[in-house]
Short mmCIF file of C-alpha atoms and ligand atoms in Angstrom, two decimals:
data_model
loop_
_atom_site.label_atom_id
_atom_site.label_comp_id
_atom_site.label_asym_id
_atom_site.label_seq_id
_atom_site.Cartn_x
_atom_site.Cartn_y
_atom_site.Cartn_z
CA UNK A 90 71.90 104.51 76.70
CA UNK A 91 70.54 101.03 76.12
CA UNK A 92 70.46 98.79 79.18
CA UNK A 93 71.34 95.71 77.19
CA UNK A 94 74.71 94.29 78.39
CA UNK A 95 77.87 95.32 76.50
CA UNK A 96 78.76 93.03 73.56
CA UNK A 97 82.24 93.92 72.39
CA UNK A 98 85.34 93.66 74.58
CA UNK A 99 89.10 94.23 74.16
CA UNK A 100 92.03 93.97 76.50
CA UNK A 101 95.46 95.66 76.66
CA UNK A 102 98.36 94.44 78.76
CA UNK A 103 97.27 90.77 78.89
CA UNK A 104 100.10 89.41 81.02
CA UNK A 105 100.27 86.09 82.91
CA UNK A 106 98.97 87.26 86.39
CA UNK A 107 95.52 88.68 85.61
CA UNK A 108 95.21 89.72 81.96
CA UNK A 109 95.47 86.21 80.47
CA UNK A 110 93.10 84.69 83.13
CA UNK A 111 90.59 87.43 82.12
CA UNK A 112 90.98 86.53 78.49
CA UNK A 113 90.38 82.83 79.33
CA UNK A 114 87.39 83.68 81.55
CA UNK A 115 85.78 85.38 78.55
CA UNK A 116 86.48 82.40 76.33
CA UNK A 117 85.11 80.06 78.99
CA UNK A 118 81.72 81.66 78.82
CA UNK A 119 81.75 81.86 75.05
CA UNK A 120 82.23 85.64 74.86
CA UNK A 121 84.49 87.01 72.15
CA UNK A 122 87.49 89.10 73.15
CA UNK A 123 90.10 91.08 71.28
CA UNK A 124 93.62 91.09 72.61
CA UNK A 125 95.68 94.15 71.72
CA UNK A 126 99.31 93.30 72.43
CA UNK A 127 102.41 95.36 72.10
CA UNK A 128 104.57 94.60 69.03
CA UNK A 129 107.26 93.06 71.24
CA UNK A 130 104.97 91.10 73.61
CA UNK A 131 105.83 87.33 74.04
CA UNK A 132 102.86 86.94 76.43
CA UNK A 133 100.68 86.21 73.43
CA UNK A 134 102.30 82.70 73.21
CA UNK A 135 100.35 81.69 76.44
CA UNK A 136 97.01 82.43 74.76
CA UNK A 137 94.87 79.62 73.21
CA UNK A 138 95.39 79.26 69.49
CA UNK A 139 92.22 77.36 68.72
CA UNK A 140 89.35 79.51 69.87
CA UNK A 141 87.40 81.42 67.25
CA UNK A 142 86.24 83.84 69.95
CA UNK A 143 89.85 85.16 70.43
CA UNK A 144 91.41 87.63 68.07
CA UNK A 145 94.94 88.97 68.69
CA UNK A 146 96.27 92.07 67.09
CA UNK A 147 99.34 94.18 67.91
CA UNK A 148 99.69 97.95 68.49
CA UNK A 149 102.13 100.51 69.87
CA UNK A 150 100.56 101.56 73.18
CA UNK A 151 102.29 104.96 72.90
CA UNK A 152 100.27 105.75 69.72
CA UNK A 153 96.76 106.84 70.51
CA UNK A 154 95.89 106.95 66.80
CA UNK A 155 97.04 103.39 66.22
CA UNK A 156 95.18 101.88 69.23
CA UNK A 157 92.10 104.04 68.49
CA UNK A 158 91.92 102.81 64.91
CA UNK A 159 91.82 99.17 66.07
CA UNK A 160 89.17 99.92 68.69
CA UNK A 161 87.02 101.70 66.22
CA UNK A 162 87.45 99.05 63.47
CA UNK A 163 86.35 96.38 65.96
CA UNK A 164 83.54 98.53 67.42
CA UNK A 165 84.83 97.91 70.97
CA UNK A 166 82.38 98.82 73.80
CA UNK A 167 84.61 98.02 76.75
CA UNK A 168 88.35 98.23 76.92
CA UNK A 169 89.99 96.35 79.85
CA UNK A 170 93.49 97.21 80.94
CA UNK A 171 95.75 94.89 82.91
CA UNK A 172 99.07 96.70 82.28
CA UNK A 173 101.73 96.35 84.97
CA UNK A 174 101.96 98.75 87.88
CA UNK A 175 105.41 97.83 89.09
CA UNK A 176 107.14 98.31 85.72
CA UNK A 177 105.44 101.58 84.60
CA UNK A 178 102.49 100.43 82.51
CA UNK A 179 99.86 102.37 84.57
CA UNK A 180 101.75 105.54 83.75
CA UNK A 181 101.28 104.72 80.10
CA UNK A 182 97.46 104.29 80.43
CA UNK A 183 96.65 107.88 79.60
CA UNK A 184 97.39 107.29 75.90
CA UNK A 185 95.22 104.16 75.98
CA UNK A 186 92.40 106.22 77.58
CA UNK A 187 92.88 108.86 74.87
CA UNK A 188 92.60 106.18 72.22
CA UNK A 189 89.40 104.71 73.87
CA UNK A 190 87.73 108.15 74.14
CA UNK A 191 88.59 108.94 70.48
CA UNK A 192 87.18 105.54 69.33
CA UNK A 193 83.85 105.94 71.28
CA UNK A 194 84.64 103.13 73.74
CA UNK A 195 81.82 103.31 76.38
CA UNK A 196 83.62 101.82 79.38
CA UNK A 197 87.36 101.60 80.41
CA UNK A 198 88.27 99.08 83.04
CA UNK A 199 91.61 100.40 84.31
CA UNK A 200 94.43 98.32 85.73
CA UNK A 201 93.46 98.27 89.48
CA UNK A 202 92.75 94.84 90.79
CA UNK A 203 94.14 95.69 94.34
CA UNK A 204 92.68 98.01 96.91
CA UNK A 205 91.36 101.57 96.39
CA UNK A 206 94.55 103.58 95.72
CA UNK A 207 95.54 106.70 97.67
CA UNK A 208 96.32 110.07 96.07
CA UNK A 209 99.88 109.72 97.20
CA UNK A 210 102.16 106.95 98.10
CA UNK A 211 102.02 103.28 96.96
CA UNK A 212 100.01 102.80 93.72
CA UNK A 213 99.05 106.50 93.54
CA UNK A 214 99.46 106.16 89.77
CA UNK A 215 96.15 104.29 89.70
CA UNK A 216 94.48 107.18 91.50
CA UNK A 217 96.08 109.69 89.11
CA UNK A 218 94.71 107.66 86.21
CA UNK A 219 91.19 107.71 87.57
CA UNK A 220 91.39 111.47 87.80
CA UNK A 221 92.64 111.69 84.20
CA UNK A 222 89.94 109.46 82.86
CA UNK A 223 87.28 111.57 84.56
CA UNK A 224 88.84 114.72 83.22
CA UNK A 225 88.39 113.50 79.56
CA UNK A 226 84.90 112.16 80.24
CA UNK A 227 85.77 108.49 79.88
CA UNK A 228 83.63 106.30 82.16
CA UNK A 229 85.53 103.72 84.17
CA UNK A 230 84.82 100.55 86.17
CA UNK A 231 87.31 99.98 88.97
CA UNK A 232 87.69 96.56 90.54
CA UNK A 233 89.08 96.11 94.00
CA UNK A 234 89.85 92.60 95.09
CA UNK A 235 92.54 92.98 97.79
CA UNK A 236 95.43 90.61 97.18
CA UNK A 237 95.47 87.71 94.81
CA UNK A 238 95.60 84.47 96.82
CA UNK A 239 98.56 83.48 94.59
CA UNK A 240 100.73 86.34 95.74
CA UNK A 241 101.50 85.06 99.27
CA UNK A 242 104.82 83.38 98.46
CA UNK A 243 105.89 86.48 96.48
CA UNK A 244 104.60 88.96 99.17
CA UNK A 245 106.62 87.22 101.90
CA UNK A 246 109.73 86.54 99.65
CA UNK A 247 109.17 82.85 100.21
CA UNK A 248 109.67 82.21 96.53
CA UNK A 249 113.27 83.54 96.57
CA UNK A 250 114.39 82.84 100.17
CA UNK A 251 112.51 79.76 101.19
CA UNK A 252 111.39 81.61 104.28
CA UNK A 253 108.11 83.52 105.03
CA UNK A 254 108.96 87.12 105.86
CA UNK A 255 106.41 88.91 108.03
CA UNK A 256 106.73 92.74 108.15
CA UNK A 257 105.07 93.98 111.38
CA UNK A 258 102.63 92.09 113.48
CA UNK A 259 100.36 90.61 110.85
CA UNK A 260 97.27 91.10 112.94
CA UNK A 261 95.19 93.21 110.71
CA UNK A 262 92.69 91.57 108.22
CA UNK A 263 93.08 91.99 104.49
CA UNK A 264 91.16 90.62 101.47
CA UNK A 265 92.38 87.74 99.40
CA UNK A 266 90.74 86.77 96.11
CA UNK A 267 92.06 84.11 93.72
CA UNK A 268 92.90 85.22 90.20
CA UNK A 269 90.43 82.73 88.49
CA UNK A 270 87.71 84.35 90.67
CA UNK A 271 88.76 87.88 89.87
CA UNK A 272 88.96 87.09 86.12
CA UNK A 273 85.70 85.14 86.12
CA UNK A 274 83.93 87.96 87.99
CA UNK A 275 85.18 90.65 85.52
CA UNK A 276 83.92 88.55 82.59
CA UNK A 277 80.67 87.75 84.33
CA UNK A 278 79.65 91.24 85.36
CA UNK A 279 80.78 92.89 82.09
CA UNK A 280 78.72 90.49 80.07
CA UNK A 281 75.60 90.35 82.27
CA UNK A 282 75.08 93.64 84.06
CA UNK A 283 73.30 96.66 82.56
CA UNK A 284 75.66 99.43 81.59
CA UNK A 285 74.15 101.77 84.15
CA UNK A 286 75.40 99.40 86.99
CA UNK A 287 78.99 99.53 85.53
CA UNK A 288 79.61 103.04 84.34
CA UNK A 289 81.75 105.13 86.69
CA UNK A 290 81.39 102.48 89.34
CA UNK A 291 83.78 100.83 91.82
CA UNK A 292 83.20 97.20 92.71
CA UNK A 293 84.63 95.55 95.79
CA UNK A 294 85.02 91.84 96.13
CA UNK A 295 86.67 89.45 98.57
CA UNK A 296 87.24 85.77 98.30
CA UNK A 297 88.51 85.38 101.87
CA UNK A 298 89.23 87.77 104.78
CA UNK A 299 92.32 86.91 106.82
CA UNK A 300 95.34 88.36 108.63
CA UNK A 301 98.89 87.59 107.38
CA UNK A 302 99.43 85.62 110.64
CA UNK A 303 96.44 83.48 109.78
CA UNK A 304 97.72 82.88 106.27
CA UNK A 305 101.22 82.01 107.59
CA UNK A 306 99.53 79.59 110.03
CA UNK A 307 98.30 77.63 107.00
CA UNK A 308 101.90 76.50 106.38
CA UNK A 309 101.80 74.69 109.81
CA UNK A 310 105.47 75.31 110.46
CA UNK A 311 106.65 73.64 107.25
CA UNK A 312 108.71 76.71 106.41
CA UNK A 313 110.68 79.06 108.69
CA UNK A 314 109.01 82.41 109.51
CA UNK A 315 111.14 85.55 109.75
CA UNK A 316 109.75 88.59 111.64
CA UNK A 317 111.36 91.75 110.18
CA UNK A 318 110.97 95.48 109.45
CA UNK A 319 111.58 95.09 105.79
CA UNK A 320 112.10 92.26 103.28
CA UNK A 321 115.66 91.31 102.29
CA UNK A 322 116.64 93.15 99.09
CA UNK A 323 119.31 90.74 97.76
CA UNK A 324 117.83 88.67 94.91
CA UNK A 325 114.30 89.97 95.74
CA UNK A 326 113.01 92.08 92.90
CA UNK A 327 110.86 95.04 94.00
CA UNK A 328 111.57 94.20 97.67
CA UNK A 329 110.72 97.74 98.73
CA UNK A 330 107.36 97.61 97.01
CA UNK A 331 106.57 94.31 98.69
CA UNK A 332 107.58 95.66 102.12
CA UNK A 333 105.21 98.74 101.55
CA UNK A 334 102.47 96.39 100.58
CA UNK A 335 102.92 94.39 103.81
CA UNK A 336 102.92 97.71 105.79
CA UNK A 337 99.58 98.49 104.21
CA UNK A 338 98.21 95.42 106.01
CA UNK A 339 99.11 97.01 109.33
CA UNK A 340 96.64 99.78 108.87
CA UNK A 341 93.88 97.76 107.11
CA UNK A 342 94.96 99.07 103.69
CA UNK A 343 95.00 95.52 102.17
CA UNK A 344 91.24 95.20 102.45
CA UNK A 345 88.90 95.56 99.54
CA UNK A 346 86.94 97.76 101.94
CA UNK A 347 89.80 100.21 102.37
CA UNK A 348 88.75 103.83 101.95
CA UNK A 349 91.78 106.08 101.23
CA UNK A 350 89.81 109.24 101.86
CA UNK A 351 89.28 108.39 105.50
CA UNK A 352 92.30 106.01 105.98
CA UNK A 353 89.97 103.45 107.30
CA UNK A 354 88.79 99.85 106.54
CA UNK A 355 85.03 98.87 106.26
CA UNK A 356 84.94 94.94 106.54
CA UNK A 357 81.31 94.91 105.32
CA UNK A 358 82.10 97.02 102.30
CA UNK A 359 84.94 94.66 101.38
CA UNK A 360 82.62 92.02 99.83
CA UNK A 361 79.73 94.26 98.92
CA UNK A 362 79.75 93.40 95.23
CA UNK A 363 80.37 89.66 95.46
CA UNK A 364 76.60 89.38 95.08
CA UNK A 365 76.79 90.41 91.36
CA UNK A 366 78.18 86.82 90.82
CA UNK A 367 75.16 85.08 92.26
CA UNK A 368 75.81 81.49 93.53
CA UNK A 369 79.60 81.65 93.02
CA UNK A 370 81.83 79.80 95.45
CA UNK A 371 85.02 81.80 96.10
CA UNK A 372 88.39 79.95 96.39
CA UNK A 373 90.33 80.13 99.70
CA UNK A 374 93.95 80.86 100.01
CA UNK A 375 94.62 77.35 101.30
CA UNK A 376 92.91 75.79 98.27
CA UNK A 377 94.89 77.92 95.86
CA UNK A 378 98.24 77.34 97.50
CA UNK A 379 97.52 73.65 98.27
CA UNK A 380 97.99 74.19 102.01
N1 NAP B 587 96.12 92.32 93.96
C1 NAP B 587 97.20 91.65 93.71
O1 NAP B 587 97.67 90.82 94.52
C2 NAP B 587 97.87 91.93 92.48
C3 NAP B 587 98.98 91.17 92.12
C4 NAP B 587 99.63 91.34 90.85
C5 NAP B 587 99.18 92.38 90.03
N2 NAP B 587 98.14 93.09 90.46
C6 NAP B 587 97.64 94.21 89.59
O2 NAP B 587 97.28 93.74 88.40
C7 NAP B 587 97.60 94.63 87.37
C8 NAP B 587 98.46 93.96 86.38
O3 NAP B 587 99.75 93.63 86.89
P1 NAP B 587 100.49 92.28 86.47
O4 NAP B 587 101.43 91.98 87.54
O5 NAP B 587 99.57 91.28 86.02
O6 NAP B 587 101.38 92.87 85.22
P2 NAP B 587 102.40 92.08 84.34
O7 NAP B 587 102.00 90.73 84.08
O8 NAP B 587 103.78 92.30 84.86
O9 NAP B 587 102.25 92.86 82.95
C9 NAP B 587 101.06 93.03 82.36
C10 NAP B 587 101.25 93.67 81.01
O10 NAP B 587 101.89 94.94 81.16
C11 NAP B 587 102.44 95.24 79.90
N3 NAP B 587 103.51 96.30 80.11
C12 NAP B 587 104.72 96.14 80.62
N4 NAP B 587 105.33 97.30 80.64
C13 NAP B 587 104.51 98.22 80.03
C14 NAP B 587 104.64 99.60 79.77
N5 NAP B 587 105.67 100.30 80.15
N6 NAP B 587 103.59 100.18 79.13
C15 NAP B 587 102.49 99.46 78.79
N7 NAP B 587 102.33 98.16 79.09
C16 NAP B 587 103.33 97.55 79.69
C17 NAP B 587 102.99 93.98 79.51
O11 NAP B 587 103.04 93.92 78.10
P3 NAP B 587 103.92 92.94 77.17
O12 NAP B 587 103.08 91.66 77.14
O13 NAP B 587 104.14 93.68 75.98
O14 NAP B 587 105.18 92.66 77.98
C18 NAP B 587 102.14 92.91 80.10
O15 NAP B 587 101.27 92.32 79.11
C19 NAP B 587 98.28 95.83 88.06
O16 NAP B 587 97.38 96.81 88.25
C20 NAP B 587 98.79 95.24 89.31
O17 NAP B 587 98.90 96.23 90.36
C21 NAP B 587 97.45 92.97 91.58
#
């Protein structure tokens, strides 16, 4: 295979949290990107409408032939997926992988953007997908960034309750990376690295390493802190998911250096691939949340 960087990129599941930031990051460096949205998607309204490097088409994600025809027609090298985990999108990725394989896509970037997923338990669907992609011979690039800096108010149910809920002691460090940094990183490495560095690779990045107690301290007592065993469920969508995510912190599982095979965290590994974005200054949680 040629070692010239990939040239043609598409994305499925471009939603507000990470997909659209990735689209904007491509456009910011003048790289063309094709958005393949579901027929019913309203997220497309948040995309720029005046950039000739952006093309938007619609397809039924449950039809491998429909998605594959679009990928082939646009000679797509790399398909990025940012489909939802919480609402079942990752379970639907197998069809998208079949379509990519059928169309000759060279690299699939699955919807990861968290920590290395375990074979069972929280986010195991991401692990299952990686196994599936391997089984059909579709190369993947998996990006582990820990938590997005922006999720702190959501993770602690501050958004809904006005209080920071801390499950457990909050003394283990995790990784935080701002979404513009994750998005910029994805666009940067996909357009600059030789394919051999990206095919069947896992990259681990970390904007800031901190415990939840340290993050809560950034609020300097401006909001009440509730120590609890689980988040309140009333009016808190996916409360159980968020509780499980906080429990992951307690064992080091919120670090980009988390290794599910050994159930251990490697702090040095967590930022191992930051260096692929040479000279980049990573945003802190305080900067992103204005604390
Ligand atoms: N590390 C972190 O802190 C963090 C935080 C949030 C998310 N993430 C990760 O980022 C990835 C994207 O999550 P998100 O929160 O950004 O997702 P999201 O915005 O809720 O949704 C992203 C896209 O998923 C599509 N989608 C919804 N249901 C689907 C289904 N059943 N089948 C196929 N596609 C479906 C939506 O399509 P339409 O536009 O058609 O509705 C939307 O464009 C996930 O892997 C998630 O775990 C990480």
